[in-house]
PDB file of C-alpha atoms in Angstrom:
ATOM      1  CA  MET A   1     -63.749  31.693  14.112  1.00 59.00           C
ATOM      2  CA  SER A   2     -63.136  29.490  11.121  1.00 64.00           C
ATOM      3  CA  THR A   3     -60.138  27.126  10.778  1.00 66.00           C
ATOM      4  CA  MET A   4     -58.706  29.423   8.119  1.00 68.00           C
ATOM      5  CA  ASP A   5     -58.988  32.396  10.421  1.00 91.00           C
ATOM      6  CA  ARG A   6     -57.163  30.435  13.192  1.00 90.00           C
ATOM      7  CA  ASP A   7     -54.413  29.415  10.797  1.00 92.00           C
ATOM      8  CA  ALA A   8     -53.911  33.018   9.691  1.00 92.00           C
ATOM      9  CA  ILE A   9     -53.913  34.101  13.411  1.00 93.00           C
ATOM     10  CA  ASP A  10     -51.380  31.329  14.364  1.00 94.00           C
ATOM     11  CA  SER A  11     -49.186  32.374  11.396  1.00 95.00           C
ATOM     12  CA  VAL A  12     -49.080  35.967  12.629  1.00 94.00           C
ATOM     13  CA  LEU A  13     -48.381  34.868  16.159  1.00 94.00           C
ATOM     14  CA  ARG A  14     -45.487  32.614  15.039  1.00 96.00           C
ATOM     15  CA  SER A  15     -44.048  35.554  12.979  1.00 95.00           C
ATOM     16  CA  LEU A  16     -44.409  37.926  15.940  1.00 95.00           C
ATOM     17  CA  ARG A  17     -42.589  35.406  18.138  1.00 95.00           C
ATOM     18  CA  ARG A  18     -39.745  35.161  15.517  1.00 96.00           C
ATOM     19  CA  VAL A  19     -39.524  38.983  15.385  1.00 95.00           C
ATOM     20  CA  ASN A  20     -39.396  39.131  19.260  1.00 93.00           C
ATOM     21  CA  LEU A  21     -36.719  36.427  19.253  1.00 95.00           C
ATOM     22  CA  GLN A  22     -34.565  38.139  16.621  1.00 95.00           C
ATOM     23  CA  GLY A  23     -34.921  41.385  18.509  1.00 92.00           C
ATOM     24  CA  SER A  24     -33.686  39.691  21.617  1.00 92.00           C
ATOM     25  CA  LEU A  25     -30.789  38.074  19.822  1.00 94.00           C
ATOM     26  CA  PHE A  26     -29.917  41.496  18.270  1.00 95.00           C
ATOM     27  CA  GLY A  27     -29.836  42.962  21.724  1.00 92.00           C
ATOM     28  CA  GLN A  28     -27.651  40.196  23.013  1.00 95.00           C
ATOM     29  CA  THR A  29     -25.358  40.683  20.097  1.00 95.00           C
ATOM     30  CA  VAL A  30     -25.076  44.437  20.694  1.00 95.00           C
ATOM     31  CA  ALA A  31     -24.426  43.791  24.303  1.00 95.00           C
ATOM     32  CA  VAL A  32     -21.515  41.415  23.564  1.00 96.00           C
ATOM     33  CA  ARG A  33     -20.159  43.708  20.884  1.00 95.00           C
ATOM     34  CA  PHE A  34     -19.991  46.731  23.288  1.00 95.00           C
ATOM     35  CA  GLY A  35     -19.086  44.764  26.536  1.00 94.00           C
ATOM     36  CA  LEU A  36     -22.452  45.430  28.118  1.00 95.00           C
ATOM     37  CA  SER A  37     -25.256  43.408  29.650  1.00 95.00           C
ATOM     38  CA  GLU A  38     -28.607  42.912  27.971  1.00 93.00           C
ATOM     39  CA  SER A  39     -30.200  45.073  30.532  1.00 94.00           C
ATOM     40  CA  ASP A  40     -27.634  47.791  29.957  1.00 96.00           C
ATOM     41  CA  VAL A  41     -28.550  47.834  26.200  1.00 95.00           C
ATOM     42  CA  GLU A  42     -32.245  47.877  27.062  1.00 94.00           C
ATOM     43  CA  ALA A  43     -31.732  50.863  29.277  1.00 96.00           C
ATOM     44  CA  LEU A  44     -29.680  52.607  26.537  1.00 96.00           C
ATOM     45  CA  GLU A  45     -32.631  51.836  24.025  1.00 94.00           C
ATOM     46  CA  VAL A  46     -35.123  53.269  26.433  1.00 95.00           C
ATOM     47  CA  LEU A  47     -33.014  56.418  26.969  1.00 96.00           C
ATOM     48  CA  LEU A  48     -32.596  56.706  23.196  1.00 94.00           C
ATOM     49  CA  ASP A  49     -36.333  56.331  22.684  1.00 93.00           C
ATOM     50  CA  THR A  50     -37.578  58.525  25.620  1.00 94.00           C
ATOM     51  CA  GLY A  51     -34.716  60.853  26.347  1.00 95.00           C
ATOM     52  CA  ALA A  52     -33.289  61.501  29.851  1.00 96.00           C
ATOM     53  CA  ALA A  53     -35.309  59.898  32.652  1.00 96.00           C
ATOM     54  CA  THR A  54     -35.317  59.247  36.426  1.00 94.00           C
ATOM     55  CA  ALA A  55     -34.339  55.794  37.697  1.00 92.00           C
ATOM     56  CA  GLY A  56     -38.043  55.382  38.773  1.00 92.00           C
ATOM     57  CA  ARG A  57     -39.190  56.020  35.165  1.00 94.00           C
ATOM     58  CA  LEU A  58     -36.499  53.574  33.760  1.00 95.00           C
ATOM     59  CA  SER A  59     -37.754  51.053  36.319  1.00 93.00           C
ATOM     60  CA  ASP A  60     -41.239  51.423  35.061  1.00 91.00           C
ATOM     61  CA  LEU A  61     -40.332  51.292  31.356  1.00 92.00           C
ATOM     62  CA  MET A  62     -37.971  48.299  31.683  1.00 92.00           C
ATOM     63  CA  GLY A  63     -40.139  46.285  34.166  1.00 88.00           C
ATOM     64  CA  LEU A  64     -37.245  45.993  36.649  1.00 90.00           C
ATOM     65  CA  THR A  65     -36.913  46.869  40.337  1.00 90.00           C
ATOM     66  CA  THR A  66     -35.461  50.165  41.236  1.00 90.00           C
ATOM     67  CA  GLY A  67     -32.498  48.272  42.800  1.00 93.00           C
ATOM     68  CA  ALA A  68     -31.820  46.494  39.530  1.00 94.00           C
ATOM     69  CA  VAL A  69     -32.161  49.710  37.549  1.00 95.00           C
ATOM     70  CA  THR A  70     -29.726  51.426  39.916  1.00 95.00           C
ATOM     71  CA  ARG A  71     -27.162  48.693  39.224  1.00 96.00           C
ATOM     72  CA  VAL A  72     -27.692  49.119  35.485  1.00 97.00           C
ATOM     73  CA  ILE A  73     -27.231  52.948  35.780  1.00 97.00           C
ATOM     74  CA  ASP A  74     -24.075  52.342  37.939  1.00 97.00           C
ATOM     75  CA  ARG A  75     -22.534  50.068  35.271  1.00 97.00           C
ATOM     76  CA  LEU A  76     -23.470  52.432  32.341  1.00 97.00           C
ATOM     77  CA  GLU A  77     -22.132  55.447  34.289  1.00 97.00           C
ATOM     78  CA  GLN A  78     -18.914  53.689  35.125  1.00 96.00           C
ATOM     79  CA  ALA A  79     -18.512  52.819  31.439  1.00 95.00           C
ATOM     80  CA  GLY A  80     -19.183  56.424  30.471  1.00 96.00           C
ATOM     81  CA  TYR A  81     -22.435  55.862  28.604  1.00 97.00           C
ATOM     82  CA  VAL A  82     -24.703  57.867  30.913  1.00 97.00           C
ATOM     83  CA  ARG A  83     -24.429  60.485  33.573  1.00 97.00           C
ATOM     84  CA  ARG A  84     -26.595  61.439  36.493  1.00 96.00           C
ATOM     85  CA  ILE A  85     -27.568  65.105  36.753  1.00 95.00           C
ATOM     86  CA  PRO A  86     -29.679  66.718  39.460  1.00 92.00           C
ATOM     87  CA  ASP A  87     -33.479  67.082  38.732  1.00 90.00           C
ATOM     88  CA  PRO A  88     -34.003  70.830  38.498  1.00 90.00           C
ATOM     89  CA  THR A  89     -37.555  70.360  39.920  1.00 90.00           C
ATOM     90  CA  ASP A  90     -36.682  68.090  42.811  1.00 89.00           C
ATOM     91  CA  ARG A  91     -33.184  68.055  44.412  1.00 84.00           C
ATOM     92  CA  ARG A  92     -33.819  64.665  45.918  1.00 86.00           C
ATOM     93  CA  ARG A  93     -33.891  62.988  42.439  1.00 90.00           C
ATOM     94  CA  VAL A  94     -31.369  62.577  39.686  1.00 91.00           C
ATOM     95  CA  ILE A  95     -31.984  62.300  36.023  1.00 96.00           C
ATOM     96  CA  VAL A  96     -30.079  59.925  33.877  1.00 97.00           C
ATOM     97  CA  GLU A  97     -28.994  61.148  30.490  1.00 96.00           C
ATOM     98  CA  LEU A  98     -26.914  59.722  27.615  1.00 97.00           C
ATOM     99  CA  VAL A  99     -23.462  60.751  27.024  1.00 97.00           C
ATOM    100  CA  HIS A 100     -23.809  61.048  23.258  1.00 93.00           C
ATOM    101  CA  ASP A 101     -20.109  61.091  22.503  1.00 95.00           C
ATOM    102  CA  ARG A 102     -19.897  57.652  24.168  1.00 94.00           C
ATOM    103  CA  THR A 103     -23.164  56.230  22.820  1.00 95.00           C
ATOM    104  CA  ALA A 104     -22.535  57.203  19.198  1.00 95.00           C
ATOM    105  CA  ALA A 105     -21.301  53.771  18.159  1.00 94.00           C
ATOM    106  CA  VAL A 106     -24.265  51.962  19.914  1.00 94.00           C
ATOM    107  CA  GLU A 107     -26.746  54.492  18.306  1.00 94.00           C
ATOM    108  CA  ALA A 108     -25.092  53.894  14.826  1.00 95.00           C
ATOM    109  CA  THR A 109     -25.433  50.178  15.258  1.00 94.00           C
ATOM    110  CA  MET A 110     -29.115  50.421  16.201  1.00 92.00           C
ATOM    111  CA  ALA A 111     -29.613  53.093  13.459  1.00 93.00           C
ATOM    112  CA  ARG A 112     -28.601  50.591  10.781  1.00 94.00           C
ATOM    113  CA  VAL A 113     -31.425  48.204  11.767  1.00 94.00           C
ATOM    114  CA  GLY A 114     -33.800  51.225  12.092  1.00 93.00           C
ATOM    115  CA  ASP A 115     -32.794  52.413   8.583  1.00 96.00           C
ATOM    116  CA  LYS A 116     -33.357  48.981   7.050  1.00 96.00           C
ATOM    117  CA  SER A 117     -36.627  48.634   8.905  1.00 96.00           C
ATOM    118  CA  ALA A 118     -37.785  52.070   7.736  1.00 96.00           C
ATOM    119  CA  GLU A 119     -36.974  50.869   4.098  1.00 97.00           C
ATOM    120  CA  GLU A 120     -39.277  47.951   4.574  1.00 96.00           C
ATOM    121  CA  ILE A 121     -41.993  49.961   6.357  1.00 96.00           C
ATOM    122  CA  GLY A 122     -41.935  52.311   3.298  1.00 96.00           C
ATOM    123  CA  HIS A 123     -43.569  49.575   1.239  1.00 97.00           C
ATOM    124  CA  TYR A 124     -46.902  49.891   3.117  1.00 97.00           C
ATOM    125  CA  SER A 125     -49.662  52.405   2.542  1.00 97.00           C
ATOM    126  CA  ASP A 126     -50.543  54.891   5.326  1.00 97.00           C
ATOM    127  CA  ALA A 127     -53.746  52.911   5.977  1.00 97.00           C
ATOM    128  CA  GLU A 128     -51.759  49.590   6.311  1.00 97.00           C
ATOM    129  CA  LEU A 129     -49.259  51.372   8.590  1.00 97.00           C
ATOM    130  CA  ALA A 130     -52.077  52.480  10.771  1.00 97.00           C
ATOM    131  CA  VAL A 131     -53.255  48.892  11.193  1.00 97.00           C
ATOM    132  CA  ILE A 132     -49.701  47.619  11.790  1.00 96.00           C
ATOM    133  CA  ASN A 133     -49.109  50.371  14.365  1.00 97.00           C
ATOM    134  CA  ASP A 134     -52.330  49.556  16.074  1.00 97.00           C
ATOM    135  CA  PHE A 135     -51.575  45.909  16.264  1.00 96.00           C
ATOM    136  CA  LEU A 136     -48.088  46.375  17.569  1.00 96.00           C
ATOM    137  CA  THR A 137     -49.367  48.889  20.140  1.00 96.00           C
ATOM    138  CA  ARG A 138     -51.971  46.325  21.326  1.00 96.00           C
ATOM    139  CA  MET A 139     -49.367  43.564  21.460  1.00 95.00           C
ATOM    140  CA  GLU A 140     -47.087  45.767  23.500  1.00 93.00           C
ATOM    141  CA  SER A 141     -49.898  46.340  25.964  1.00 94.00           C
ATOM    142  CA  ILE A 142     -50.692  42.671  26.214  1.00 95.00           C
ATOM    143  CA  THR A 143     -47.125  41.699  26.643  1.00 92.00           C
ATOM    144  CA  ARG A 144     -46.565  44.331  29.418  1.00 87.00           C
ATOM    145  CA  ALA A 145     -49.707  43.260  31.144  1.00 92.00           C
ATOM    146  CA  GLU A 146     -48.776  39.680  31.200  1.00 93.00           C
ATOM    147  CA  ALA A 147     -45.238  40.440  32.385  1.00 87.00           C
ATOM    148  CA  ASP A 148     -46.683  42.638  35.210  1.00 86.00           C
ATOM    149  CA  ALA A 149     -49.059  39.813  36.122  1.00 91.00           C
ATOM    150  CA  LEU A 150     -46.134  37.236  36.239  1.00 89.00           C
ATOM    151  CA  ARG A 151     -44.179  39.738  38.509  1.00 82.00           C
ATOM    152  CA  GLY A 152     -47.194  40.104  40.740  1.00 83.00           C
ATOM    153  CA  ASP A 153     -47.513  36.353  40.930  1.00 76.00           C
ATOM    154  CA  ALA A 154     -43.808  36.030  41.918  1.00 66.00           C
ATOM    155  CA  ASP A 155     -44.232  38.788  44.525  1.00 66.00           C
ATOM    156  CA  GLN A 156     -47.163  37.067  46.067  1.00 67.00           C
ATOM    157  CA  ALA A 157     -45.362  33.743  46.184  1.00 64.00           C
ATOM    158  CA  GLY A 158     -42.480  35.305  47.914  1.00 57.00           C
ATOM    159  CA  ASP A 159     -40.111  34.863  45.025  1.00 53.00           C
ATOM    160  CA  GLU A 160     -37.612  37.600  44.196  1.00 53.00           C
ATOM    161  CA  PRO A 161     -38.219  38.891  40.632  1.00 50.00           C
ATOM    162  CA  SER A 162     -35.265  38.623  38.424  1.00 47.00           C
TER     163      SER A 162
END
């Protein structure tokens, strides 16, 4: 790899870190605006993205313990953002679904960013979007694997994951 290649790679990595940071700051701002925790907003985002889910599925998608997810669901249910419904295929499980009347303001806030992002994305060709999507999908996979590895290291060391 040449120096120029490494400079280009480093520039993309810095940009990716800045996007991740801004996404985190946006999530914090949404949380403050609606009186929620960051984990609560993340759970709402996951449910908006995937639809109704079990606590176990939310735990997997959010990288949190089932106990932590249960506390998130409890807070969101108490605030009226979600409800637990019986799983029609397994009476021992419940499914968490959004209460759309309650989440409408949160959804509208996130939709504004989505609409502005879609406008920017519209400047790229289909071929460029395929490359961007491939890159972001690979980065998601790497980030998830590294977070899983860190959680595994903490578990092995006897630390309680946060």
